[in-house]
Coordinates of N, CA and C in Angstrom, one line a residue:
Chain T
D20 N -14.1 -16.3 6.7 CA -13.3 -15.6 5.7 C -12.2 -15.0 6.4
G21 N -10.8 -15.4 5.7 CA -9.6 -14.8 6.3 C -9.6 -13.3 5.7
G22 N -9.0 -12.3 6.7 CA -8.8 -11.1 6.2 C -8.2 -10.3 7.2
I23 N -8.2 -8.9 6.9 CA -7.6 -7.9 7.9 C -8.7 -7.0 8.3
T24 N -9.0 -6.8 9.4 CA -10.2 -5.8 9.7 C -9.4 -4.7 10.5
Q25 N -10.2 -3.3 10.3 CA -9.8 -2.2 11.0 C -11.1 -1.5 11.5
S26 N -10.8 -1.0 12.6 CA -11.9 -0.5 13.1 C -11.8 0.8 13.9
P27 N -12.3 1.9 14.2 CA -13.4 2.0 13.4 C -13.3 2.6 12.0
K28 N -14.2 2.6 11.1 CA -13.9 3.0 9.7 C -13.6 4.6 9.7
Y29 N -14.4 5.2 10.6 CA -14.3 6.7 10.7 C -14.1 7.0 12.1
L30 N -13.3 8.0 12.5 CA -12.9 8.3 13.8 C -12.7 9.8 13.9
F31 N -13.2 10.4 15.1 CA -13.1 11.8 15.3 C -12.5 12.1 16.6
R32 N -11.5 12.9 16.8 CA -11.0 13.3 18.1 C -10.6 14.6 18.1
K33 N -10.7 15.2 19.4 CA -10.3 16.5 19.6 C -8.6 16.6 19.7
E34 N -8.3 17.8 19.3 CA -6.8 18.1 19.4 C -6.2 17.9 20.7
G35 N -5.0 17.1 20.7 CA -4.4 17.1 21.9 C -4.7 15.7 22.5
Q36 N -5.7 14.6 22.1 CA -6.0 13.5 22.7 C -5.1 12.6 21.7
N37 N -4.8 11.3 22.6 CA -4.2 10.2 22.2 C -5.5 9.4 21.5
V38 N -5.3 8.6 20.4 CA -6.1 7.7 20.0 C -5.5 6.5 19.5
T39 N -6.4 5.3 19.6 CA -5.7 4.1 19.0 C -6.8 3.5 18.2
L40 N -5.9 3.3 16.9 CA -6.6 2.5 16.0 C -6.2 1.0 16.0
S41 N -7.4 0.2 15.6 CA -7.3 -1.2 15.8 C -7.0 -2.0 14.5
C42 N -6.2 -2.8 14.5 CA -5.9 -3.9 13.4 C -6.0 -5.2 13.6
E43 N -6.5 -6.2 13.2 CA -6.6 -7.5 13.6 C -6.5 -8.4 12.1
Q44 N -5.7 -9.4 12.2 CA -5.6 -10.4 11.0 C -5.8 -11.6 11.4
N45 N -6.7 -12.4 10.7 CA -6.8 -13.9 11.0 C -6.1 -14.8 9.7
L46 N -5.2 -14.1 9.2 CA -4.4 -15.0 8.1 C -3.0 -15.6 8.3
N47 N -2.9 -15.6 9.9 CA -1.6 -16.2 10.3 C -0.2 -15.6 9.7
H48 N -0.3 -14.5 9.4 CA 0.8 -13.6 9.0 C 1.5 -13.4 10.0
D49 N 2.9 -13.4 9.9 CA 3.9 -13.0 10.6 C 4.0 -11.3 10.8
A50 N 4.3 -11.0 9.7 CA 4.5 -9.3 9.5 C 3.3 -8.6 9.3
M51 N 3.3 -7.4 10.0 CA 2.2 -6.4 10.0 C 2.7 -5.1 9.8
Y52 N 2.0 -4.1 9.2 CA 2.4 -2.8 8.8 C 1.5 -1.8 9.1
W53 N 1.8 -0.6 9.1 CA 1.0 0.6 9.1 C 1.4 1.4 8.3
Y54 N 0.5 2.1 7.4 CA 0.6 3.1 6.4 C -0.3 4.4 6.7
R55 N 0.2 5.5 6.3 CA -0.6 6.8 6.2 C -0.6 7.2 5.0
Q56 N -1.8 7.4 4.5 CA -2.2 7.9 3.0 C -2.6 9.3 3.1
D57 N -2.0 10.2 2.5 CA -2.6 11.7 2.4 C -2.8 11.9 0.8
P58 N -3.6 12.8 0.6 CA -4.1 13.1 -1.0 C -2.9 13.4 -1.6
G59 N -2.7 12.8 -2.8 CA -1.4 12.9 -3.8 C 0.0 12.7 -3.3
Q60 N -0.1 12.1 -2.1 CA 1.4 11.7 -1.6 C 1.6 10.0 -1.5
G61 N 0.6 9.4 -2.2 CA 0.8 8.0 -1.9 C 0.8 7.3 -0.6
L62 N 1.3 6.3 -0.3 CA 1.4 5.6 1.1 C 2.8 5.8 1.6
R63 N 2.9 6.2 3.0 CA 4.1 6.3 3.6 C 4.1 5.2 5.1
L64 N 5.1 4.4 5.2 CA 5.4 3.7 6.2 C 5.5 4.2 7.6
I65 N 4.7 3.8 8.6 CA 4.8 4.4 9.8 C 5.6 3.4 10.6
Y66 N 5.2 2.3 10.8 CA 5.9 1.3 11.6 C 5.5 -0.2 11.0
Y67 N 6.4 -1.1 11.4 CA 6.2 -2.4 11.0 C 6.7 -3.6 11.8
S68 N 6.1 -4.6 11.9 CA 6.6 -5.7 12.8 C 6.9 -6.9 12.0
Q69 N 7.8 -7.7 12.2 CA 8.2 -8.8 11.6 C 7.7 -10.1 12.6
I70 N 7.5 -9.9 13.7 CA 7.3 -11.0 14.6 C 6.6 -10.5 15.9
V71 N 5.9 -11.2 16.6 CA 5.4 -10.7 18.0 C 6.4 -10.3 18.8
N72 N 6.1 -9.2 19.5 CA 7.0 -8.7 20.6 C 8.2 -7.8 20.0
D73 N 8.1 -7.5 18.6 CA 9.0 -6.8 17.7 C 8.5 -5.9 17.0
F74 N 9.1 -4.5 16.8 CA 8.5 -3.9 15.6 C 9.8 -2.8 15.4
Q75 N 9.7 -2.2 14.3 CA 10.7 -1.2 13.7 C 9.8 0.2 13.4
K76 N 10.7 1.3 13.3 CA 10.0 2.4 12.8 C 10.2 2.5 11.3
G77 N 9.1 3.1 10.7 CA 9.2 3.2 9.3 C 9.6 4.7 8.9
D78 N 9.4 5.3 7.8 CA 9.7 6.6 7.4 C 9.0 7.6 8.2
I79 N 8.0 7.5 8.8 CA 7.4 8.7 9.5 C 6.8 8.3 10.9
A80 N 7.5 7.8 11.8 CA 7.1 7.1 12.8 C 6.9 8.3 14.2
E81 N 7.5 9.4 13.9 CA 7.2 10.5 14.7 C 5.8 10.7 15.1
G82 N 5.6 10.9 16.5 CA 4.2 11.1 16.9 C 3.2 9.9 16.9
Y83 N 3.8 8.6 16.8 CA 3.0 7.3 16.4 C 3.7 6.3 17.5
S84 N 2.8 5.4 18.0 CA 3.5 4.3 18.8 C 2.6 3.0 18.5
V85 N 3.3 1.8 18.6 CA 2.6 0.6 18.3 C 2.9 -0.5 19.5
S86 N 2.4 -1.6 19.4 CA 2.8 -2.7 20.2 C 2.0 -3.9 19.3
R87 N 2.8 -5.1 19.7 CA 2.6 -6.3 19.0 C 2.8 -7.4 19.8
E88 N 1.9 -7.6 20.9 CA 1.8 -8.4 21.9 C 1.1 -9.8 21.4
K89 N 0.3 -9.8 20.3 CA -0.2 -11.0 19.8 C -0.1 -10.9 18.3
K90 N 0.1 -12.0 17.7 CA 0.5 -12.4 16.1 C -0.9 -11.7 15.6
E91 N -1.9 -11.8 15.9 CA -3.2 -11.2 15.4 C -3.4 -9.7 15.3
S92 N -2.7 -9.1 16.1 CA -3.1 -7.7 16.4 C -1.9 -6.7 16.2
F93 N -2.0 -5.7 15.9 CA -1.0 -4.7 15.8 C -1.6 -3.4 15.7
P94 N -1.9 -2.9 17.1 CA -2.9 -1.5 17.3 C -1.9 -0.3 17.1
L95 N -2.2 0.8 16.5 CA -1.4 1.9 16.3 C -2.1 3.0 17.4
T96 N -1.3 3.7 17.9 CA -1.6 5.0 18.8 C -1.1 6.2 18.0
V97 N -2.0 7.0 17.8 CA -1.7 8.4 17.4 C -1.6 9.3 18.6
T98 N -0.5 9.7 18.8 CA -0.3 10.7 20.1 C -0.5 12.1 20.0
S99 N -0.7 12.8 20.9 CA -0.8 14.3 20.7 C 0.6 14.9 20.1
A100 N 1.5 14.3 20.4 CA 2.9 14.8 19.5 C 2.5 14.7 18.0
Q101 N 1.8 14.0 17.3 CA 1.8 14.1 16.0 C 1.0 15.3 15.5
K102 N 1.9 16.1 14.7 CA 1.5 17.5 14.3 C 0.4 17.6 13.4
N103 N 0.1 16.7 12.6 CA -0.9 16.7 11.5 C -1.5 15.4 11.4
P104 N -2.5 14.8 12.4 CA -2.9 13.5 12.5 C -3.8 13.0 11.5
T105 N -4.7 14.0 10.9 CA -5.8 13.8 10.2 C -5.2 13.3 8.8
A106 N -5.8 11.9 8.5 CA -5.4 11.1 7.4 C -6.1 9.9 7.3
F107 N -5.9 9.1 6.3 CA -6.4 7.8 6.0 C -5.2 6.8 6.4
Y108 N -5.5 5.8 7.4 CA -4.7 5.1 7.9 C -5.0 3.6 7.5
L109 N -3.9 3.0 7.0 CA -4.1 1.7 6.3 C -3.2 0.4 7.0
C110 N -3.8 -0.6 7.3 CA -3.0 -1.8 8.1 C -2.9 -2.7 7.1
A111 N -1.7 -3.5 7.0 CA -1.5 -4.5 6.0 C -0.6 -5.6 6.8
S112 N -0.6 -6.7 6.2 CA 0.0 -8.0 6.7 C 0.4 -8.9 5.4
S113 N 1.7 -9.5 5.8 CA 2.2 -10.5 4.9 C 2.7 -11.7 5.8
T114 N 2.7 -12.9 4.8 CA 3.4 -14.0 5.4 C 4.8 -13.7 6.2
R115 N 5.5 -13.0 5.6 CA 6.6 -12.6 6.3 C 7.2 -11.4 5.4
Q116 N 8.4 -10.6 6.1 CA 8.7 -9.5 5.4 C 9.2 -9.9 4.2
G117 N 9.0 -9.1 2.9 CA 9.5 -9.2 1.7 C 8.3 -10.0 0.7
E118 N 7.3 -10.4 1.3 CA 6.3 -11.0 0.5 C 5.1 -10.1 0.3
E119 N 4.4 -10.3 -0.6 CA 3.2 -9.4 -0.9 C 2.3 -9.1 0.2
Q120 N 1.8 -7.9 0.2 CA 1.0 -7.6 1.4 C -0.4 -7.3 1.1
F121 N -1.4 -7.7 2.3 CA -2.8 -7.7 2.0 C -3.3 -6.6 2.9
F122 N -4.1 -5.7 2.4 CA -4.5 -4.7 3.4 C -5.9 -4.5 3.7
G123 N -5.9 -4.0 4.8 CA -7.4 -3.7 5.4 C -8.2 -2.6 4.9
P124 N -9.3 -2.2 5.2 CA -10.2 -1.3 4.6 C -9.9 0.0 5.1
G125 N -9.1 0.2 6.0 CA -8.7 1.7 6.5 C -9.5 2.3 7.5
T126 N -8.9 3.1 8.2 CA -9.5 4.0 9.0 C -9.3 5.5 8.8
R127 N -10.4 6.3 8.7 CA -10.2 7.9 8.4 C -10.2 8.5 9.7
L128 N -9.1 9.1 10.1 CA -9.0 9.9 11.5 C -9.1 11.3 11.1
T129 N -10.2 12.0 11.9 CA -10.1 13.4 11.5 C -10.0 14.0 13.0
V130 N -9.2 14.9 13.1 CA -8.9 15.6 14.5 C -9.3 17.0 14.3
L131 N -10.3 17.4 15.1 CA -11.0 18.5 15.1 C -10.1 19.7 16.0
Chain W
G14 N 18.5 5.4 -3.4 CA 17.7 4.4 -2.6 C 16.6 4.2 -3.6
N15 N 15.7 3.3 -3.2 CA 14.8 2.7 -3.9 C 13.6 3.7 -4.1
S16 N 12.8 3.7 -5.3 CA 12.0 4.7 -5.7 C 11.1 4.0 -6.7
V17 N 9.7 4.7 -6.8 CA 8.9 4.2 -7.8 C 8.3 5.5 -8.3
T18 N 8.2 5.7 -9.7 CA 7.7 6.8 -10.4 C 6.6 6.5 -11.2
Q19 N 5.5 7.1 -11.0 CA 4.2 6.8 -11.9 C 4.0 8.0 -12.5
M20 N 3.3 7.9 -13.8 CA 2.6 9.0 -14.5 C 1.5 9.7 -13.7
E21 N 1.7 11.0 -13.6 CA 0.7 11.9 -12.7 C -0.7 11.7 -13.5
G22 N -1.7 11.6 -12.6 CA -3.3 11.8 -13.1 C -3.6 13.2 -13.0
P23 N -4.9 13.2 -13.1 CA -5.9 12.1 -13.3 C -5.9 11.9 -14.9
V24 N -6.2 10.5 -14.9 CA -6.4 9.9 -16.2 C -7.8 9.7 -16.7
T25 N -8.4 10.6 -17.7 CA -9.9 10.4 -17.8 C -10.0 9.8 -19.2
L26 N -10.8 8.7 -19.5 CA -10.9 7.8 -20.8 C -12.5 7.6 -20.7
S27 N -12.8 7.4 -22.1 CA -14.2 6.7 -22.4 C -14.2 5.3 -22.3
E28 N -15.4 4.6 -22.0 CA -15.5 3.3 -21.9 C -14.8 2.7 -23.1
E29 N -14.3 1.4 -23.1 CA -13.8 0.7 -24.1 C -12.7 1.2 -24.7
A30 N -12.0 2.3 -24.0 CA -10.8 2.9 -24.6 C -9.7 2.0 -23.7
F31 N -8.3 2.2 -24.7 CA -7.2 1.6 -24.1 C -6.6 2.3 -23.0
L32 N -6.1 1.5 -22.1 CA -5.5 2.1 -21.0 C -4.0 1.8 -20.9
T33 N -3.1 2.9 -20.7 CA -1.5 2.6 -20.2 C -1.4 3.7 -19.1
I34 N -0.8 2.9 -18.0 CA -0.4 3.9 -16.8 C 1.2 3.5 -16.8
N35 N 2.1 4.6 -16.9 CA 3.4 4.3 -16.9 C 3.9 4.1 -15.3
C36 N 5.0 3.2 -15.4 CA 5.7 3.2 -13.9 C 6.9 2.6 -14.3
T37 N 7.9 3.6 -13.8 CA 9.5 3.0 -13.6 C 9.8 3.0 -12.1
Y38 N 10.8 2.4 -12.0 CA 11.6 2.1 -10.7 C 13.1 2.3 -10.6
T39 N 13.6 2.5 -9.5 CA 15.1 2.5 -9.2 C 15.1 1.6 -8.0
A40 N 16.0 0.5 -8.1 CA 16.2 -0.4 -7.1 C 17.7 -1.1 -7.4
T41 N 18.0 -1.7 -6.2 CA 19.3 -2.5 -6.4 C 18.8 -3.8 -6.8
G42 N 19.7 -4.5 -7.6 CA 19.2 -6.1 -7.6 C 17.9 -6.4 -8.5
Y43 N 17.0 -7.3 -8.0 CA 15.9 -7.8 -8.7 C 14.6 -7.6 -7.7
P44 N 14.1 -6.5 -7.7 CA 12.8 -6.3 -6.9 C 11.9 -7.1 -7.3
S45 N 10.7 -7.3 -6.5 CA 9.4 -7.8 -7.1 C 8.6 -6.5 -7.3
L46 N 7.8 -6.5 -8.3 CA 6.8 -5.4 -8.6 C 5.5 -5.6 -8.5
F47 N 4.6 -4.7 -8.3 CA 3.3 -4.9 -8.0 C 2.5 -3.7 -8.6
W48 N 1.2 -4.1 -8.9 CA 0.2 -2.9 -9.0 C -1.0 -3.1 -8.0
Y49 N -1.2 -2.1 -7.3 CA -2.5 -2.2 -6.4 C -3.5 -1.3 -6.9
V50 N -4.8 -1.6 -6.8 CA -6.0 -0.6 -7.0 C -6.8 -0.3 -5.6
Q51 N -7.1 0.9 -5.7 CA -7.9 1.3 -4.6 C -9.1 2.2 -5.0
Y52 N -10.1 1.5 -4.7 CA -11.6 1.9 -5.1 C -12.1 3.0 -3.9
P53 N -12.7 4.0 -4.4 CA -13.2 5.2 -3.5 C -13.2 4.6 -2.0
G54 N -12.8 5.3 -1.1 CA -13.2 5.0 0.4 C -12.6 3.5 1.1
E55 N -11.7 3.0 0.2 CA -11.4 1.5 0.7 C -9.9 1.4 0.6
G56 N -9.6 0.2 1.3 CA -8.2 -0.1 1.3 C -7.6 -0.4 0.0
L57 N -6.4 -1.1 0.0 CA -5.7 -1.4 -1.4 C -6.0 -3.0 -1.6
Q58 N -6.0 -3.2 -3.0 CA -6.3 -4.5 -3.4 C -5.1 -4.8 -4.5
L59 N -4.4 -6.0 -4.2 CA -3.5 -6.3 -5.1 C -4.0 -6.7 -6.5
L60 N -3.6 -6.1 -7.6 CA -4.1 -6.3 -8.9 C -3.2 -7.3 -9.7
L61 N -2.0 -7.3 -9.7 CA -1.2 -8.2 -10.1 C 0.2 -8.0 -9.9
K62 N 1.1 -9.1 -10.2 CA 2.7 -8.9 -9.8 C 3.5 -9.5 -10.5
A63 N 4.8 -9.2 -10.5 CA 5.7 -10.0 -11.2 C 7.1 -10.0 -10.5
T64 N 7.7 -11.2 -10.4 CA 8.8 -11.4 -9.2 C 10.2 -11.5 -10.0
K65 N 10.0 -11.6 -11.4 CA 11.4 -11.6 -12.1 C 11.3 -11.0 -13.4
A66 N 12.6 -10.8 -14.1 CA 12.6 -10.0 -15.3 C 11.9 -11.0 -16.4
D67 N 11.1 -10.1 -17.2 CA 10.3 -10.5 -18.4 C 9.0 -11.3 -18.0
D68 N 8.6 -11.4 -16.6 CA 7.5 -12.1 -16.1 C 6.4 -11.0 -16.6
K69 N 5.1 -11.6 -16.7 CA 4.0 -10.8 -17.1 C 2.9 -11.0 -16.0
G70 N 2.5 -10.2 -15.3 CA 1.4 -10.3 -14.4 C 0.2 -9.9 -15.2
S71 N -0.9 -10.7 -14.7 CA -2.2 -10.3 -15.4 C -3.4 -10.8 -14.5
N72 N -4.4 -9.9 -14.6 CA -5.7 -10.4 -13.6 C -6.7 -9.4 -14.2
K73 N -7.9 -9.7 -14.4 CA -9.1 -8.9 -14.6 C -8.9 -7.9 -16.0
G74 N -8.2 -8.5 -16.9 CA -8.0 -7.9 -18.3 C -6.8 -7.0 -18.1
F75 N -6.2 -6.6 -17.0 CA -5.0 -5.8 -16.9 C -3.8 -6.6 -17.1
E76 N -2.7 -6.1 -17.6 CA -1.3 -6.8 -17.7 C -0.3 -5.7 -17.4
A77 N 0.7 -6.3 -16.9 CA 2.1 -5.4 -16.7 C 3.2 -6.5 -16.9
T78 N 4.3 -6.0 -17.7 CA 5.4 -6.9 -18.1 C 6.6 -6.2 -17.3
Y79 N 7.6 -6.9 -16.6 CA 8.4 -6.7 -15.7 C 9.6 -6.5 -16.7
R80 N 10.1 -5.3 -17.1 CA 11.3 -5.0 -18.2 C 12.4 -4.4 -17.2
K81 N 13.4 -5.1 -17.0 CA 14.7 -4.8 -16.4 C 15.4 -3.9 -17.3
E82 N 15.4 -4.0 -18.4 CA 16.4 -3.3 -19.4 C 15.9 -1.8 -19.3
T83 N 14.5 -1.6 -19.1 CA 14.1 -0.4 -19.1 C 13.7 0.2 -17.8
T84 N 13.9 -0.7 -16.6 CA 13.3 -0.6 -15.2 C 11.8 -0.2 -15.3
S85 N 11.0 -0.8 -16.1 CA 9.5 -0.4 -16.1 C 8.6 -1.6 -15.8
F86 N 7.3 -1.2 -15.5 CA 6.4 -2.0 -15.3 C 4.9 -1.5 -15.6
H87 N 4.7 -1.0 -17.0 CA 3.6 -0.4 -17.0 C 2.3 -1.3 -17.2
L88 N 1.3 -0.7 -16.6 CA 0.0 -1.3 -16.6 C -0.7 -1.0 -17.7
E89 N -1.4 -2.0 -18.3 CA -2.2 -1.8 -19.5 C -3.5 -2.6 -19.7
K90 N -4.6 -2.2 -20.2 CA -5.9 -2.7 -20.3 C -6.3 -2.4 -21.6
G91 N -6.8 -3.4 -22.4 CA -7.3 -3.1 -23.7 C -8.6 -2.5 -23.9
S92 N -9.5 -2.6 -23.0 CA -10.9 -1.8 -23.1 C -11.4 -1.8 -21.5
V93 N -11.2 -0.4 -21.0 CA -11.7 -0.2 -19.6 C -13.2 0.0 -19.7
Q94 N -13.7 -0.2 -18.4 CA -15.1 -0.1 -18.0 C -15.1 1.0 -16.9
V95 N -16.4 1.4 -16.8 CA -16.6 2.4 -15.8 C -16.2 1.9 -14.4
S96 N -16.5 0.6 -14.1 CA -16.0 0.1 -12.9 C -14.7 0.0 -12.7
D97 N -13.7 0.3 -13.6 CA -12.4 0.2 -13.5 C -11.9 1.5 -12.8
S98 N -12.9 2.6 -12.7 CA -12.4 4.0 -12.0 C -11.8 3.8 -10.6
A99 N -10.7 4.2 -10.4 CA -10.1 4.0 -9.2 C -8.6 4.5 -9.0
V100 N -7.9 4.4 -8.1 CA -6.5 5.0 -8.0 C -5.8 3.7 -8.0
Y101 N -4.6 3.8 -9.0 CA -3.8 2.7 -9.3 C -2.3 3.1 -8.6
F102 N -1.9 2.1 -7.8 CA -0.4 2.5 -7.3 C 0.5 1.2 -7.8
C103 N 1.8 1.7 -8.3 CA 2.7 0.8 -8.5 C 3.7 0.7 -7.5
A104 N 4.1 -0.4 -7.3 CA 5.0 -0.7 -6.0 C 6.1 -1.8 -6.1
L105 N 7.1 -1.6 -5.4 CA 8.1 -2.7 -5.4 C 8.5 -3.1 -3.9
I106 N 9.0 -4.2 -3.9 CA 9.6 -4.9 -2.8 C 11.1 -5.0 -2.9
Q107 N 12.1 -4.4 -2.2 CA 13.4 -4.7 -2.4 C 13.8 -6.1 -1.8
A108 N 14.5 -7.0 -2.6 CA 14.9 -8.1 -2.2 C 15.7 -7.8 -0.7
I109 N 15.4 -8.6 0.2 CA 15.9 -8.4 1.7 C 17.4 -8.5 1.8
N110 N 18.0 -9.3 0.9 CA 19.5 -9.6 1.1 C 20.1 -8.5 0.2
Y111 N 19.4 -7.5 -0.2 CA 20.1 -6.2 -0.8 C 20.0 -5.2 0.2
G112 N 19.4 -5.3 1.3 CA 19.3 -4.3 2.4 C 18.2 -3.3 1.9
G113 N 18.6 -1.9 2.2 CA 17.7 -0.8 2.0 C 16.5 -0.9 2.8
S114 N 15.6 -1.1 1.8 CA 14.2 -1.3 2.6 C 13.9 -2.2 3.4
Q115 N 14.7 -3.2 3.5 CA 14.4 -4.5 4.3 C 13.3 -5.2 3.9
G116 N 13.0 -5.0 2.7 CA 11.7 -6.1 2.1 C 10.6 -5.3 2.5
N117 N 10.4 -4.0 2.5 CA 9.3 -3.4 2.7 C 8.6 -2.7 1.4
L118 N 7.5 -2.4 0.9 CA 6.9 -2.0 0.0 C 7.2 -0.5 -0.2
I119 N 7.5 -0.1 -1.5 CA 7.8 1.4 -2.0 C 6.9 1.4 -2.8
F120 N 5.9 2.5 -2.7 CA 4.9 3.2 -3.5 C 5.2 4.0 -4.2
G121 N 4.7 4.0 -5.4 CA 4.5 5.3 -6.3 C 3.4 6.3 -5.8
K122 N 3.2 7.5 -6.1 CA 2.1 8.4 -5.7 C 0.8 7.9 -6.1
G123 N 0.6 7.1 -7.0 CA -0.7 6.8 -7.4 C -1.1 7.5 -8.6
T124 N -2.1 7.0 -9.4 CA -2.6 7.5 -10.5 C -4.1 7.3 -10.7
K125 N -5.0 8.4 -10.5 CA -6.4 8.4 -10.4 C -6.9 8.2 -11.7
L126 N -7.7 7.0 -12.1 CA -8.4 6.8 -13.5 C -10.0 7.1 -13.3
S127 N -10.4 7.9 -14.3 CA -11.8 8.1 -14.3 C -12.3 7.7 -15.7
V128 N -13.2 6.5 -15.8 CA -13.6 6.2 -17.0 C -15.2 6.6 -17.3
K129 N -15.4 7.4 -18.3 CA -16.7 7.8 -18.5 C -17.5 6.9 -19.3
P130 N -18.9 6.8 -19.1 CA -19.7 6.1 -20.1 C -19.9 6.6 -21.4

C-alpha cells in the first residue's frame, strides 16, 4: 500500500531537548511538507521541499530544521529554540508543488 | 494575500439533517479549491476538490461548487450521519504562475461538526 507514515504517533520530551519527527512516503512524490496544528488555528506551514536536497521555509520556520537527503524522507527537528513546541505535527506530500497534497497520520508532541 | 475563511463551529446537527459549511476565499487568478476532513486523532483526508470555475466536486454524498463570482466553495450534504462527525477544512492552492504562496496549500481554521443520533 502506498502512503505516508509518521512515527511515533505520540512523543514526549523534556524542555530544552531537540527532537526529530519522522516522515516517510512511498508515493514517489517530489514535494513534501510539514505543518503544525494547534487547536482553533488550522494548519500552518513550517517547511516544504520541492525536490531532494532543497527546502524552503514556510510561515513559521523559526525553531525548526529539516533535511531532504532522500526523496522518500523529510524529517523535522524541533529544536530547543522553538518557544512553544507542544502541538500536533502533520507531514504531507504531493506529486509536485501546486498539486493536491496527501497527509500522514500525524505525530502529537508534548514537551514537559 | 491569499486567504480562506470558514464559518466558525462547532456545528451540531441531528442525524439525517442537511449540512452546509460556508467557505469563501481571497486569491489572485484561478486557485484550485479543496475540502479536507480530519477525524479525531488522525491526519487529513482529501474529501473533494475543484480546479476551475463552476466545477462541482463530490464524494461520499458531500458536494461543493467552485463559484468564482462569489469566491465561494461551500460544502453541502443532504443527510448527515453520526460517522460524519469530524473537523472539515477548506483550502486553496494558488496557481504557481501567480506567485504568492508558490503553490502551497492555504487552509481555513476548520469547522468541527458533531452529528447526534
